[in-house]
Structures are given as C-alpha cells and as structure tokens.
C-alpha cells in the first residue's frame, strides 16, 4: 500500500510548485496547475494578455473574463488528491495508535466512517450505526483501508454536485448550450428554453462518454503515428550516433596519418638543415682556422720585430733586419680569404595548401628570379600609367598603384586587369592593412593627413594627421612613406622633413609613438619576424635597418658595378631578406638587389629597369615593381 501511494504521489504534484495540487485549474491542453501557481505565472510574464502558453507544453489557453479564477476547476483531480492524502494518512498510522475522533475518552480507533471522514472506536461505531441520521453510513476497519480493500473518500468542501447559486439544490441537469451542470431552479432562471438546451445529467454523462469514446480511434491512430514517428526518429538518431562514431574515428585516423606524415617531413627537413649546418660550419671552421693562423703569424712577426727593436744590440739588429723586414713585407701583402656571404642564407617557405600535407621547402641559397609579367604603358587611360611611384598588395590577387601624375590610385589584378580608380592629388605612397577592416592607406603630396579607404568599395573611411590636431597647421612636414606592422597591426608613416616615423592605431589613427631616424624615410618596410624597420633614404645613397626605437643596427650602401648608387628607392621584406630598388642618375639603370636581414648583399635579381620606385610582394609571392610607366612582375625559378 505504501509503495503504491509513493508511486502515485508524483503524478498528483503541480509542475510549478512541485507540491500536491491545491484548487487545480485545468488548461485547454488538459494540463492542470494550482490556481495560485498559475496566477503568479500569468502575472509575472503575461499580465493583461487574453491568452498565455502552458508552462509545460507551451500550447496557448484563451482566458475567460475573470482570468485564471474563471478557468475550470479540476474537481476530479482534486478529489483524487484528497482521497490519496487520506489514504496516506491512514496508511501511515499503521504503527501508531489512532485516537477516536468522536468521543473524548482517548480510545483507540479501529474503524473509519467513510461518510463522516472520521476515525472511531468500537463503542462509537455501535452508537454511530444505531442513530437514524448515520445508520446508513459506511464504516470500514482501518486494517481494510491500509490493505487497500476499501477506498477512502471524503466529501469536498465545495461539493460539485450542489448548486452554488441556489442553496440546497442539486445539479441534476447539464446545459449543452453553456456546457455546465445546473439545478432545477437554473433551468427557469438562467438557462431557460429556447435559448438554452439542457438534458438530465445522467443522460448527458452517457452521451458525452460515448462522444469521447467515438473520438478515441482517431486519437489512438494519432498516438500510433506519433509513436511511429518517435521510433523512426530514435532509429535515425541511433544511426546518426553510429555515423558520428564512425566519422570521428575516420577523422582521427586521417589526422593521425597526416600528423605522422608531417612529423616525417619535419624530421627529414630538420635533418637536412642540421646536415647543411654541419657542412657550412665546416667551411666556416676552415676559414676561421686559416684566418687564425695568419693572425698568429702576423702577431708573432710583429712581436719579434718589437722585441728586436727594444732589446737587440746594433749589430744583432742589423744582422736580423733583412729577415724581419722581408717577413713583415710579405705579411703586408697577404690578404685574408673572403667567406662567401651567401653561405649564411637559409630560408623556409611554408606550403600553400594543408590538404597535400606539404610542410614547405627549404631554400639553401637565394633563388634566381625572372620577369613573369609586365603590363601598362605611358598614358592616362585604363591600363596606362604616368609616374607609378609606389605599389602595395591589397586583396588576394590584386594590387594598388600610386599613379602620381595621373592624380589617382589604380586598383588592378596581378595580371593588369583594371578593377577601379580612386581620384587623389599626386599620391606618393600606398600601403594596405590586411585585417578584417581591409583598409588601403594613401599619402598625397603636400598633405598633412593619411587617408584610409575601404578596399571593398574604395570609399574614404577616415583621415588622420601625424601630429596632434592642434599642431597640424603649426608644423612643417613632408610625409613620404607608409608601412604596416602586421604583428601589432599599426601604421607607420615616414616624415622626411621632421626626420621621424610615427606609429598609429589602425582603427582610428591615434598617434602611438614618434621615432627619430638618421636616414630620411622616403620608403619604409617592416621585417615582421623582428619588427625591425628598414628605411630607404633615396638620394642619401643608403638604407638603415633600425630597431623599434629607431636605433640603426646595420646600414646598406648599395653599388652597381662597383660604383655607389645615386638613389635608394622602394624596399620590402620577407623571411628571405630585404629587397631594394636602386638606380643611377640616368633612366634604364635600375636594379633590384637582395640582401639578408643583416644587410649583407646576396644577389641582383633584376637590372636595366627604367625607373624602379615602389616594390612589394603580391599575395602569391611575386615581386611587383612600379617602373614609372609600367608594372613589372618577377617570380622565383
């Protein structure tokens, strides 16, 4: 009995308060909740609205004018709750003495009157059944109740069978018009014919029981359809779970193979690097050994000569002079062997695609370059240039060219297909920010502001000065160059008048730092691996490699055929080193030189260019050169 009550208990609990139903109200979806719980739920979320969703299934119920109070009370459920509560009370009294609720003698109750809902002792039971008013009451033993042989019942405080409007009258009729039970007086007062149609409650009960039963086949069919749909969904979910397990295993297996392949390539490449290191270290060691021997020989000769001069007698000195003199003269003519600067070159080019598990390749010497494309000619129309002075890679496969005398920046593909034009007044420098904002930066000749354009539609996004706004009109400046620090996504602007570069936030152009420089920054580039800045000084004939504070770590002084160059022009960097455009005075003498990141010359990759100015790497690793009237593209072979 106790177990049965324990099992049924949770089904009689409100889903809102998790306690037994109190004055349960039933919604259109047939879910019931305590009246007070529904009132709080409705007031907190849907106050004043004509309908609200069920807290469990979300199906909406249309409220009567009296809101929650006007919903139908689930008297059937309320009766079950009260009945179970009494059953629990009786069952739980099994191990305790139950006192008679009629007499005051403290006798143990052995029975319960199911009509009066009172526990009574044997003496009171006899009296109870003798009285005319209670002689027809049902009295059961507590033991039968505990064993579930007798159902406990209690008349609700508000008997649903009694009319609330007409005292003493029983609801014997059912008004089909209003769908409610009524008494005989109601049939005359509030539910009179012909506006209302009512029938006897017993007949109505039989009629509507049958009506509900007639609906059962459709409901049963619907239940079966839903059960089938649920089973289908469960099977599909199970199948999907199996596929997930299978697919995860396949992904892991493939990843394991890829990791193994990458590890193999990594091991092989590192072994190759170490072998290269051993071979080149052997060359360095041999060179250093030779230089050391020459040094020791000179030091010995020098020391001996000094010792003879300081300590030998005249006769001894004159005796040794021919030998010492000959030795020192021979040492003077000896020059140390030169080590090939290209031996220090080593670079790694990552693979472009992950799918082919191509880790990349080593470059143990500076590769050769050749021209792969050239487009443009002198003019002002599409595909023509007049003063291409700077160039930068914008979106993948595209470049932007500062076309000075045509007063524009030209956007085109790497093959020269025209993409767009931005009208500007003598643009001298361009650079690109490759972050989600995708900005193209431009300097105009004589302007004190940097302009930033949206790469997607070439619209001006912002412009900012390189000094505080209140100092712009008071400051002399000559902005000539642009670069971007990709590691911090900051903009660098070169000012050859003030001999500084300034660093700015990419988002709003706010000034972060002003760095003094020793070489006028006509062109700038950034080594992303070290954040060092390369400053090309144009007619100063040199290039400085500076740290983030502007301190020069190394300088490049280029030459062509042994003669110092006249102009150091555009510059760019990648992991393989520094690339620099240089030329002499006359047209057609331009070269592109390659230096390592410490400024040592490695190779000349192009020569006899007309007037090379700005240079940049494209998105696919080609080197693009702004060559006055055309754009030349070079690639490694």
Coordinates of C-alpha atoms in Angstrom, one line a residue:
X1 CA 0.0 0.0 0.0
X2 CA 2.8 2.4 1.0
X3 CA 4.7 1.6 -2.2
X4 CA 1.6 2.2 -4.4
X5 CA 1.0 5.6 -2.7
X6 CA 4.6 6.5 -3.2
X7 CA 4.4 5.7 -6.9
X8 CA 1.2 7.7 -7.5
X9 CA 2.3 10.7 -5.4
X10 CA 4.5 12.4 -8.1
X11 CA 1.6 12.3 -10.6
X12 CA -0.5 14.4 -8.2
X13 CA 2.0 17.2 -7.9
X14 CA 1.9 20.6 -9.6
X15 CA 4.7 21.1 -12.1
X16 CA 5.1 24.7 -11.0
X17 CA 5.4 24.3 -7.2
X18 CA 6.2 20.6 -7.1
X19 CA 3.7 20.1 -4.3
X20 CA 0.3 18.4 -4.2
X21 CA -2.4 20.2 -6.2
X22 CA -4.4 22.9 -4.4
X23 CA -7.5 24.1 -6.2
X24 CA -6.2 22.8 -9.5
X25 CA -7.2 24.7 -12.7
X26 CA -7.2 22.8 -16.0
X27 CA -6.0 24.5 -19.2
X28 CA -7.1 23.8 -22.8
X29 CA -4.2 21.4 -23.2
X30 CA -5.5 19.3 -20.2
X31 CA -2.5 20.1 -18.0
X32 CA -3.5 21.2 -14.5
X33 CA -1.8 23.5 -12.1
X34 CA -2.6 25.1 -8.7
X35 CA -4.7 28.2 -9.0
X36 CA -2.2 30.4 -7.1
X37 CA 0.7 29.0 -9.1
X38 CA -1.0 29.9 -12.3
X39 CA -1.9 33.4 -11.1
X40 CA 1.8 34.1 -10.2
X41 CA 3.0 32.6 -13.5
X42 CA 0.5 34.7 -15.5
X43 CA 1.1 37.9 -13.6
X44 CA 4.9 37.6 -13.9
X45 CA 5.0 37.2 -17.7
X46 CA 1.7 37.6 -19.4
X47 CA -0.3 40.1 -17.2
X48 CA -3.2 41.6 -19.1
X49 CA -2.9 39.4 -22.1
X50 CA -6.0 37.5 -23.3
X51 CA -4.1 34.2 -23.6
X52 CA -1.0 32.6 -22.3
X53 CA 1.1 29.4 -23.0
X54 CA 1.1 26.3 -20.8
X55 CA 4.2 26.2 -18.7
X56 CA 4.8 22.5 -19.8
X57 CA 3.7 22.1 -23.4
X58 CA 3.5 25.8 -24.5
X59 CA 0.1 25.3 -26.0
X60 CA -2.0 28.5 -25.5
X61 CA -5.1 28.8 -23.5
X62 CA -7.7 31.6 -24.0
X63 CA -8.7 33.1 -20.7
X64 CA -12.2 34.0 -19.7
X65 CA -13.1 37.5 -18.4
X66 CA -12.2 36.6 -14.8
X67 CA -8.8 35.4 -16.0
X68 CA -7.2 32.5 -14.0
X69 CA -10.1 32.3 -11.5
X70 CA -12.5 31.7 -14.3
X71 CA -10.7 28.6 -15.6
X72 CA -12.5 25.3 -14.8
X73 CA -11.5 23.7 -11.5
X74 CA -10.4 20.1 -12.0
X75 CA -12.6 18.6 -9.2
X76 CA -11.9 15.1 -10.4
X77 CA -8.2 15.6 -9.8
X78 CA -8.8 17.5 -6.6
X79 CA -10.9 14.5 -5.3
X80 CA -8.1 12.1 -6.2
X81 CA -5.6 14.3 -4.3
X82 CA -7.8 14.4 -1.2
X83 CA -8.5 10.7 -1.5
X84 CA -4.8 9.8 -1.8
X85 CA -3.9 12.2 1.1
X86 CA -6.4 10.4 3.3
X87 CA -5.2 7.0 2.2
X88 CA -1.6 8.1 3.1
X89 CA -2.8 9.4 6.4
X90 CA -4.5 6.1 7.3
X91 CA -1.6 4.0 5.9
X92 CA 1.0 6.0 7.9
X93 CA -0.9 5.4 11.1
X94 CA -0.2 1.6 10.9
X95 CA 2.5 1.7 13.6
X96 CA 0.9 4.4 15.8
X97 CA -2.2 4.5 17.9
X98 CA -5.1 6.2 16.2
X99 CA -7.4 8.0 18.6
X100 CA -11.2 8.1 18.2
X101 CA -12.3 11.5 16.8
X102 CA -15.9 11.3 18.2
X103 CA -15.6 10.5 22.0
X104 CA -13.3 12.2 24.5
X105 CA -12.2 9.0 26.3
X106 CA -9.0 8.5 24.3
X107 CA -10.0 5.2 23.0
X108 CA -8.1 3.7 20.1
X109 CA -9.9 4.0 16.8
X110 CA -10.3 0.7 14.9
X111 CA -12.8 1.9 12.3
X112 CA -13.4 4.9 10.0
X113 CA -16.7 6.3 8.8
X114 CA -16.2 6.9 5.2
X115 CA -19.2 9.4 5.0
X116 CA -18.2 11.5 8.0
X117 CA -14.4 11.1 7.3
X118 CA -13.7 10.4 11.0
X119 CA -11.8 7.6 12.8
X120 CA -14.0 6.0 15.5
X121 CA -13.5 3.4 18.3
X122 CA -15.6 0.2 18.6
X123 CA -18.1 1.8 21.1
X124 CA -18.7 4.9 19.0
X125 CA -19.1 2.6 15.9
X126 CA -22.1 0.8 17.6
X127 CA -23.7 4.1 18.6
X128 CA -23.0 5.6 15.1
X129 CA -24.8 2.8 13.3
X130 CA -27.8 2.9 15.7
X131 CA -28.5 6.6 15.1
X132 CA -31.2 7.2 12.5
X133 CA -29.1 10.0 10.8
X134 CA -26.0 7.9 10.4
X135 CA -27.3 4.4 10.3
X136 CA -26.8 4.2 6.5
X137 CA -23.1 5.4 6.7
X138 CA -20.4 3.1 5.5
X139 CA -17.9 2.2 8.2
X140 CA -14.8 0.2 7.4
X141 CA -11.9 -1.2 9.5
X142 CA -8.6 0.7 9.4
X143 CA -6.9 -2.6 8.5
X144 CA -9.0 -3.0 5.4
X145 CA -8.2 0.6 4.4
X146 CA -4.5 0.0 4.9
X147 CA -4.6 -3.1 2.7
X148 CA -6.4 -1.2 0.0
X149 CA -9.5 -3.3 0.2
X150 CA -11.6 -0.1 0.8
X151 CA -11.3 3.2 -1.0
X152 CA -11.3 6.2 1.3
X153 CA -13.5 9.0 0.3
X154 CA -14.1 12.5 1.6
X155 CA -16.7 14.9 0.5
X156 CA -15.0 18.0 -0.9
X157 CA -15.6 21.3 1.0
X158 CA -17.2 22.6 -2.2
X159 CA -19.4 19.8 -3.4
X160 CA -19.6 20.0 -7.2
X161 CA -23.0 18.2 -7.1
X162 CA -24.6 21.2 -5.2
X163 CA -25.6 24.3 -7.0
X164 CA -23.6 27.4 -5.8
X165 CA -26.4 29.8 -6.8
X166 CA -29.5 28.0 -5.4
X167 CA -28.9 26.7 -1.9
X168 CA -29.9 23.1 -1.3
X169 CA -30.5 22.4 -4.9
X170 CA -28.6 19.5 -6.6
X171 CA -27.2 19.9 -10.1
X172 CA -29.4 17.3 -12.0
X173 CA -29.2 18.8 -15.5
X174 CA -26.5 19.6 -18.0
X175 CA -26.9 22.8 -20.1
X176 CA -25.4 21.8 -23.5
X177 CA -25.5 25.5 -24.6
X178 CA -23.3 26.7 -21.7
X179 CA -21.5 23.3 -21.2
X180 CA -22.1 23.3 -17.4
X181 CA -24.1 21.4 -14.7
X182 CA -27.3 23.2 -13.5
X183 CA -30.0 22.7 -11.0
X184 CA -33.8 22.7 -11.5
X185 CA -34.0 26.4 -10.5
X186 CA -31.3 27.3 -13.0
X187 CA -33.4 25.8 -15.8
X188 CA -36.0 28.5 -15.1
X189 CA -33.8 31.5 -14.2
X190 CA -30.6 31.4 -16.1
X191 CA -30.8 28.5 -18.5
X192 CA -34.4 28.6 -19.8
X193 CA -35.5 27.4 -23.1
X194 CA -35.5 28.0 -26.0
X195 CA -32.2 29.9 -25.8
X196 CA -30.7 27.1 -23.7
X197 CA -30.9 23.4 -24.2
X198 CA -30.4 21.1 -21.3
X199 CA -30.7 17.4 -20.6
X200 CA -30.6 15.2 -17.4
X201 CA -27.1 14.8 -16.1
X202 CA -27.1 11.0 -16.3
X203 CA -28.1 11.1 -19.9
X204 CA -25.5 13.8 -20.6
X205 CA -22.8 11.7 -18.9
X206 CA -23.7 8.7 -21.1
X207 CA -23.9 10.8 -24.2
X208 CA -20.6 12.6 -23.7
X209 CA -18.8 9.4 -22.6
X210 CA -19.9 7.9 -25.8
X211 CA -18.8 11.1 -27.7
X212 CA -15.4 10.9 -26.1
X213 CA -15.2 7.1 -26.9
X214 CA -16.0 7.9 -30.6
X215 CA -13.0 10.2 -30.7
X216 CA -10.7 7.5 -29.3
X217 CA -10.0 5.8 -32.7
X218 CA -8.6 9.0 -34.2
X219 CA -6.6 9.8 -31.1
X220 CA -5.3 6.2 -31.0
X221 CA -4.3 6.5 -34.6
X222 CA -2.6 9.8 -33.9
X223 CA -0.8 8.3 -31.0
X224 CA 0.4 5.4 -33.1
X225 CA 1.6 7.8 -35.8
X226 CA 3.5 9.8 -33.2
X227 CA 4.9 6.6 -31.7
X228 CA 6.0 5.5 -35.1
X229 CA 7.5 9.0 -35.8
X230 CA 9.3 8.8 -32.5
X231 CA 10.6 5.3 -33.3
X232 CA 11.7 6.5 -36.7
X233 CA 13.5 9.5 -35.1
X234 CA 15.1 7.2 -32.5
X235 CA 16.3 4.9 -35.2
X236 CA 17.7 7.8 -37.2
X237 CA 19.3 9.2 -34.1
X238 CA 20.9 5.9 -33.3
X239 CA 22.1 5.6 -36.9
X240 CA 23.4 9.1 -36.8
X241 CA 25.2 8.3 -33.5
X242 CA 26.8 5.3 -35.2
X243 CA 27.8 7.5 -38.1
X244 CA 29.2 10.1 -35.7
X245 CA 31.4 7.5 -34.0
X246 CA 32.5 6.1 -37.4
X247 CA 33.2 9.6 -38.8
X248 CA 35.1 10.7 -35.7
X249 CA 37.2 7.6 -36.0
X250 CA 37.8 8.3 -39.7
X251 CA 38.8 11.9 -38.9
X252 CA 41.1 10.8 -36.1
X253 CA 42.7 8.1 -38.3
X254 CA 43.3 10.6 -41.1
X255 CA 44.6 13.2 -38.7
X256 CA 47.0 10.6 -37.2
X257 CA 48.2 9.7 -40.7
X258 CA 48.6 13.4 -41.5
X259 CA 50.5 14.0 -38.2
X260 CA 52.7 11.1 -39.0
X261 CA 53.4 12.4 -42.5
X262 CA 54.0 15.9 -41.2
X263 CA 56.3 14.5 -38.5
X264 CA 58.2 12.5 -41.2
X265 CA 58.6 15.7 -43.3
X266 CA 59.6 17.7 -40.3
X267 CA 62.2 15.1 -39.2
X268 CA 63.6 14.9 -42.7
X269 CA 63.7 18.7 -43.1
X270 CA 65.4 19.2 -39.8
X271 CA 67.9 16.5 -40.6
X272 CA 68.6 18.3 -43.9
X273 CA 69.0 21.6 -42.0
X274 CA 71.4 20.0 -39.5
X275 CA 73.4 18.4 -42.3
X276 CA 73.6 21.8 -44.0
X277 CA 74.7 23.3 -40.8
X278 CA 77.5 20.8 -40.4
X279 CA 78.7 21.3 -43.9
X280 CA 78.7 25.0 -43.7
X281 CA 80.1 25.1 -40.2
X282 CA 83.0 23.0 -41.6
X283 CA 83.6 25.7 -44.2
X284 CA 83.3 28.4 -41.6
X285 CA 85.7 26.5 -39.3
X286 CA 88.3 26.0 -42.1
X287 CA 88.0 29.7 -42.9
X288 CA 88.5 30.7 -39.3
X289 CA 91.4 28.3 -38.9
X290 CA 93.2 29.9 -41.9
X291 CA 92.5 33.4 -40.6
X292 CA 93.7 32.4 -37.1
X293 CA 96.9 31.0 -38.5
X294 CA 97.5 34.2 -40.5
X295 CA 96.7 36.3 -37.4
X296 CA 99.1 34.3 -35.2
X297 CA 101.8 34.6 -37.8
X298 CA 101.5 38.3 -38.0
X299 CA 101.3 38.7 -34.3
X300 CA 104.4 36.6 -33.9
X301 CA 106.3 38.6 -36.5
X302 CA 105.2 41.9 -35.0
X303 CA 106.1 40.8 -31.5
X304 CA 109.5 39.5 -32.7
X305 CA 110.2 42.8 -34.5
X306 CA 109.2 44.8 -31.4
X307 CA 111.4 42.7 -29.2
X308 CA 114.5 43.1 -31.5
X309 CA 114.0 46.8 -31.7
X310 CA 113.7 47.2 -28.0
X311 CA 116.4 44.7 -26.8
X312 CA 118.8 43.8 -29.5
X313 CA 122.2 45.4 -29.9
X314 CA 123.0 47.4 -33.0
X315 CA 125.0 44.5 -34.5
X316 CA 122.3 42.0 -33.7
X317 CA 119.5 44.3 -35.1
X318 CA 121.4 44.9 -38.3
X319 CA 122.1 41.2 -38.6
X320 CA 118.3 40.3 -38.3
X321 CA 116.9 43.3 -40.1
X322 CA 116.9 41.7 -43.6
X323 CA 114.9 38.7 -42.4
X324 CA 112.5 40.7 -40.3
X325 CA 112.0 43.3 -43.0
X326 CA 111.3 40.6 -45.6
X327 CA 108.8 38.9 -43.3
X328 CA 106.9 42.0 -42.5
X329 CA 106.7 43.0 -46.2
X330 CA 105.4 39.5 -47.1
X331 CA 102.8 39.7 -44.3
X332 CA 101.7 43.1 -45.6
X333 CA 100.8 41.7 -49.0
X334 CA 98.8 38.9 -47.5
X335 CA 95.0 39.3 -47.6
X336 CA 92.7 37.0 -45.6
X337 CA 90.5 34.7 -47.7
X338 CA 86.9 36.0 -48.1
X339 CA 83.9 34.0 -46.9
X340 CA 81.0 33.8 -49.3
X341 CA 78.1 35.8 -47.6
X342 CA 75.7 33.6 -49.4
X343 CA 76.7 30.7 -47.1
X344 CA 74.7 32.3 -44.3
X345 CA 71.5 32.3 -46.4
X346 CA 68.8 29.8 -45.3
X347 CA 65.1 30.3 -45.7
X348 CA 61.9 28.3 -45.2
X349 CA 58.9 28.7 -47.5
X350 CA 55.7 27.2 -45.9
X351 CA 53.5 25.1 -48.1
X352 CA 50.5 26.9 -49.5
X353 CA 47.9 24.1 -49.0
X354 CA 47.3 21.9 -46.0
X355 CA 45.4 19.2 -47.9
X356 CA 48.5 18.0 -49.7
X357 CA 50.4 17.8 -46.4
X358 CA 53.1 19.9 -47.9
X359 CA 55.0 21.3 -44.9
X360 CA 57.0 23.6 -47.2
X361 CA 60.5 23.7 -48.7
X362 CA 64.0 24.9 -47.7
X363 CA 65.9 27.4 -49.7
X364 CA 69.6 26.9 -49.0
X365 CA 70.6 29.6 -51.4
X366 CA 69.0 32.8 -52.7
X367 CA 66.9 31.6 -55.7
X368 CA 67.0 33.1 -59.1
X369 CA 64.3 35.5 -60.3
X370 CA 62.9 36.2 -63.7
X371 CA 60.3 38.5 -65.1
X372 CA 57.0 36.7 -65.4
X373 CA 54.6 39.6 -66.4
X374 CA 54.6 43.2 -67.4
X375 CA 51.7 45.5 -68.1
X376 CA 51.0 49.2 -68.6
X377 CA 52.3 51.9 -70.8
X378 CA 52.6 55.7 -70.7
X379 CA 49.3 57.4 -70.7
X380 CA 46.3 58.3 -68.6
X381 CA 43.7 55.8 -69.7
X382 CA 42.8 52.4 -68.2
X383 CA 45.9 50.2 -68.2
X384 CA 48.2 53.2 -68.5
X385 CA 50.5 55.0 -66.0
X386 CA 52.3 58.2 -65.8
X387 CA 54.5 58.2 -62.7
X388 CA 53.9 54.8 -60.9
X389 CA 55.8 55.7 -57.8
X390 CA 54.5 53.2 -55.2
X391 CA 52.7 49.9 -55.1
X392 CA 51.1 47.6 -52.5
X393 CA 49.3 44.3 -52.4
X394 CA 45.6 44.7 -51.4
X395 CA 43.1 41.9 -51.6
X396 CA 44.3 38.4 -52.8
X397 CA 45.3 38.7 -56.5
X398 CA 45.1 42.5 -56.5
X399 CA 47.5 45.4 -56.2
X400 CA 47.1 49.2 -55.8
X401 CA 49.4 51.6 -57.7
X402 CA 50.1 55.3 -56.8
X403 CA 49.9 56.9 -60.3
X404 CA 51.4 60.3 -59.4
X405 CA 50.9 62.5 -62.4
X406 CA 47.5 61.0 -63.3
X407 CA 46.3 62.0 -59.8
X408 CA 44.9 58.6 -58.9
X409 CA 45.4 55.3 -57.3
X410 CA 44.8 52.4 -59.7
X411 CA 43.4 49.1 -58.4
X412 CA 44.1 46.2 -60.7
X413 CA 44.7 42.4 -60.7
X414 CA 48.2 41.0 -60.6
X415 CA 47.9 40.4 -64.4
X416 CA 46.9 44.1 -65.0
X417 CA 43.1 43.8 -65.3
X418 CA 41.6 47.1 -64.3
X419 CA 39.5 46.9 -61.1
X420 CA 38.9 50.5 -60.0
X421 CA 40.3 54.0 -59.6
X422 CA 40.5 56.4 -56.6
X423 CA 41.0 60.1 -57.6
X424 CA 43.7 61.7 -55.5
X425 CA 46.0 64.7 -55.7
X426 CA 49.5 63.4 -56.6
X427 CA 49.6 60.2 -54.5
X428 CA 53.2 59.4 -53.3
X429 CA 52.7 56.3 -51.1
X430 CA 50.3 53.4 -50.6
X431 CA 50.1 50.6 -48.1
X432 CA 47.5 48.0 -47.1
X433 CA 46.1 46.7 -43.7
X434 CA 45.2 43.1 -44.1
X435 CA 42.9 42.6 -41.1
X436 CA 39.1 42.3 -41.1
X437 CA 38.7 46.0 -41.8
X438 CA 40.7 45.7 -45.1
X439 CA 42.0 49.3 -45.4
X440 CA 44.0 50.9 -48.2
X441 CA 46.3 53.8 -46.9
X442 CA 47.3 56.6 -49.2
X443 CA 49.6 59.7 -48.8
X444 CA 49.1 62.7 -51.1
X445 CA 52.0 65.0 -52.0
X446 CA 51.9 68.0 -49.7
X447 CA 49.1 66.7 -47.5
X448 CA 49.4 66.5 -43.7
X449 CA 46.9 63.7 -43.4
X450 CA 46.9 60.0 -44.1
X451 CA 43.8 58.8 -45.9
X452 CA 42.2 55.3 -45.3
X453 CA 39.9 53.7 -47.8
X454 CA 37.6 50.7 -47.7
X455 CA 39.1 48.1 -50.1
X456 CA 35.6 46.7 -50.9
X457 CA 34.1 49.8 -52.4
X458 CA 37.1 52.3 -52.4
X459 CA 35.2 54.8 -50.1
X460 CA 37.1 57.1 -47.7
X461 CA 36.7 55.7 -44.2
X462 CA 38.9 58.2 -42.3
X463 CA 41.9 60.5 -42.4
X464 CA 44.3 61.3 -39.6
X465 CA 47.3 63.6 -39.0
X466 CA 50.8 62.5 -37.8
X467 CA 50.9 65.2 -35.1
X468 CA 48.2 66.3 -32.6
X469 CA 45.4 68.1 -34.4
X470 CA 46.1 71.5 -32.7
X471 CA 49.7 71.3 -34.1
X472 CA 48.9 70.4 -37.7
X473 CA 48.9 74.0 -39.0
X474 CA 51.9 75.0 -37.0
X475 CA 54.1 72.0 -38.0
X476 CA 56.2 71.8 -41.2
X477 CA 56.2 68.2 -42.5
X478 CA 56.8 66.2 -45.7
X479 CA 55.0 62.8 -45.5
X480 CA 56.6 60.5 -48.0
X481 CA 56.2 56.8 -47.0
X482 CA 53.9 54.2 -45.5
X483 CA 54.2 50.7 -44.0
X484 CA 52.3 48.4 -41.7
X485 CA 53.5 46.4 -38.7
X486 CA 51.5 43.2 -39.1
X487 CA 52.4 41.9 -35.7
X488 CA 50.7 44.8 -33.9
X489 CA 48.5 46.0 -36.9
X490 CA 49.9 49.5 -36.5
X491 CA 50.5 52.1 -39.3
X492 CA 53.9 53.6 -39.8
X493 CA 54.3 57.0 -41.6
X494 CA 57.6 58.4 -42.7
X495 CA 58.2 62.2 -42.5
X496 CA 61.4 63.3 -44.3
X497 CA 61.0 66.9 -43.1
X498 CA 60.9 66.1 -39.3
X499 CA 63.2 63.1 -39.8
X500 CA 60.8 60.7 -37.9
X501 CA 58.5 57.9 -38.4
X502 CA 55.2 57.9 -36.5
X503 CA 53.2 54.9 -35.4
X504 CA 49.4 54.9 -35.3
X505 CA 46.4 52.7 -34.3
X506 CA 44.9 51.1 -37.4
X507 CA 41.3 51.6 -36.0
X508 CA 41.3 55.4 -35.6
X509 CA 44.8 56.7 -36.5
X510 CA 45.7 57.7 -32.9
X511 CA 49.4 58.5 -32.5
X512 CA 51.2 55.9 -30.5
X513 CA 54.9 56.8 -31.0
X514 CA 57.1 59.3 -32.8
X515 CA 60.5 57.8 -33.6
X516 CA 63.6 59.9 -34.7
X517 CA 65.5 58.4 -37.6
X518 CA 69.0 59.0 -39.0
X519 CA 68.1 58.5 -42.7
X520 CA 65.2 60.4 -44.3
X521 CA 62.3 57.8 -44.6
X522 CA 61.5 58.1 -48.3
X523 CA 60.5 54.5 -48.3
X524 CA 59.7 52.1 -45.4
X525 CA 59.4 48.4 -44.9
X526 CA 58.9 46.2 -41.8
X527 CA 60.6 42.8 -41.0
X528 CA 57.6 41.0 -39.5
X529 CA 59.8 38.4 -37.7
X530 CA 61.7 41.0 -35.7
X531 CA 59.6 44.2 -36.1
X532 CA 62.8 45.9 -37.4
X533 CA 62.1 48.8 -39.7
X534 CA 64.0 49.3 -43.0
X535 CA 64.4 52.9 -44.0
X536 CA 65.4 53.7 -47.6
X537 CA 67.0 57.2 -47.9
X538 CA 66.7 58.0 -51.6
X539 CA 69.5 60.4 -52.5
X540 CA 71.4 59.7 -49.3
X541 CA 72.5 56.5 -51.1
X542 CA 72.0 54.3 -48.1
X543 CA 69.4 52.1 -46.3
X544 CA 69.2 51.8 -42.5
X545 CA 68.0 48.7 -40.6
X546 CA 66.6 50.1 -37.3
X547 CA 65.1 48.6 -34.2
X548 CA 61.6 49.6 -32.9
X549 CA 63.2 52.7 -31.1
X550 CA 64.9 53.9 -34.3
X551 CA 68.4 52.8 -33.4
X552 CA 70.3 51.8 -36.5
X553 CA 71.6 48.2 -36.2
X554 CA 73.1 48.0 -39.7
X555 CA 73.3 50.0 -42.9
X556 CA 73.3 49.1 -46.6
X557 CA 75.3 51.2 -49.1
X558 CA 74.4 49.7 -52.5
X559 CA 76.6 49.8 -55.5
X560 CA 76.2 48.9 -59.2
X561 CA 79.3 47.6 -60.9
X562 CA 81.4 48.8 -58.1
X563 CA 80.1 52.3 -58.1
X564 CA 77.8 53.7 -55.4
X565 CA 74.2 54.1 -56.5
X566 CA 72.7 57.5 -56.9
X567 CA 69.2 56.6 -55.5
X568 CA 67.9 54.1 -53.0
X569 CA 64.2 53.7 -53.8
X570 CA 61.4 51.3 -52.7
X571 CA 62.0 48.5 -50.2
X572 CA 60.2 45.4 -48.9
X573 CA 60.9 42.4 -46.7
X574 CA 60.1 38.8 -46.2
X575 CA 61.7 35.9 -44.4
X576 CA 64.3 35.5 -47.1
X577 CA 65.7 39.1 -46.6
X578 CA 65.4 42.7 -47.8
X579 CA 64.6 43.6 -51.4
X580 CA 65.7 47.1 -52.6
X581 CA 65.2 49.1 -55.8
X582 CA 68.3 51.2 -56.7
X583 CA 69.4 53.2 -59.7
X584 CA 71.9 55.6 -61.1
X585 CA 71.1 59.0 -62.5
X586 CA 70.0 58.1 -66.0
X587 CA 67.0 56.0 -66.9
X588 CA 67.4 52.4 -67.6
X589 CA 70.0 51.8 -64.9
X590 CA 67.6 50.4 -62.2
X591 CA 68.4 47.3 -60.3
X592 CA 66.6 45.1 -57.7
X593 CA 69.0 43.9 -55.1
X594 CA 68.5 41.2 -52.5
X595 CA 70.2 41.5 -49.0
X596 CA 69.9 39.3 -45.9
X597 CA 68.2 40.7 -42.9
X598 CA 71.5 42.0 -41.5
X599 CA 72.2 44.0 -44.7
X600 CA 74.7 41.7 -46.5
X601 CA 74.4 41.6 -50.3
X602 CA 73.1 38.3 -51.7
X603 CA 72.2 38.8 -55.3
X604 CA 70.9 41.1 -58.0
X605 CA 67.6 39.7 -59.2
X606 CA 66.8 42.3 -61.9
X607 CA 68.6 45.0 -63.8
X608 CA 68.3 47.6 -66.6
X609 CA 64.9 48.7 -65.3
X610 CA 63.6 52.1 -66.5
X611 CA 62.8 54.0 -63.2
X612 CA 62.0 51.5 -60.5
X613 CA 60.4 53.1 -57.4
X614 CA 58.0 51.3 -55.1
X615 CA 58.2 47.5 -54.8
X616 CA 56.0 44.9 -52.9
X617 CA 55.3 41.2 -52.6
X618 CA 51.9 40.1 -54.1
X619 CA 49.6 37.7 -52.4
X620 CA 51.1 34.8 -54.4
X621 CA 54.7 35.7 -53.6
X622 CA 55.6 37.5 -56.8
X623 CA 57.7 40.7 -56.6
X624 CA 55.9 43.7 -58.1
X625 CA 57.8 46.8 -59.2
X626 CA 56.4 50.2 -60.1
X627 CA 58.5 51.2 -63.1
X628 CA 57.3 54.7 -64.0
X629 CA 55.1 53.8 -66.9
X630 CA 54.5 50.1 -66.3
X631 CA 54.4 47.4 -63.6
X632 CA 56.9 44.6 -63.8
X633 CA 56.3 41.2 -62.0
X634 CA 59.1 38.8 -61.1
X635 CA 58.9 35.3 -59.7
X636 CA 61.4 32.8 -58.4
X637 CA 62.5 30.0 -60.7

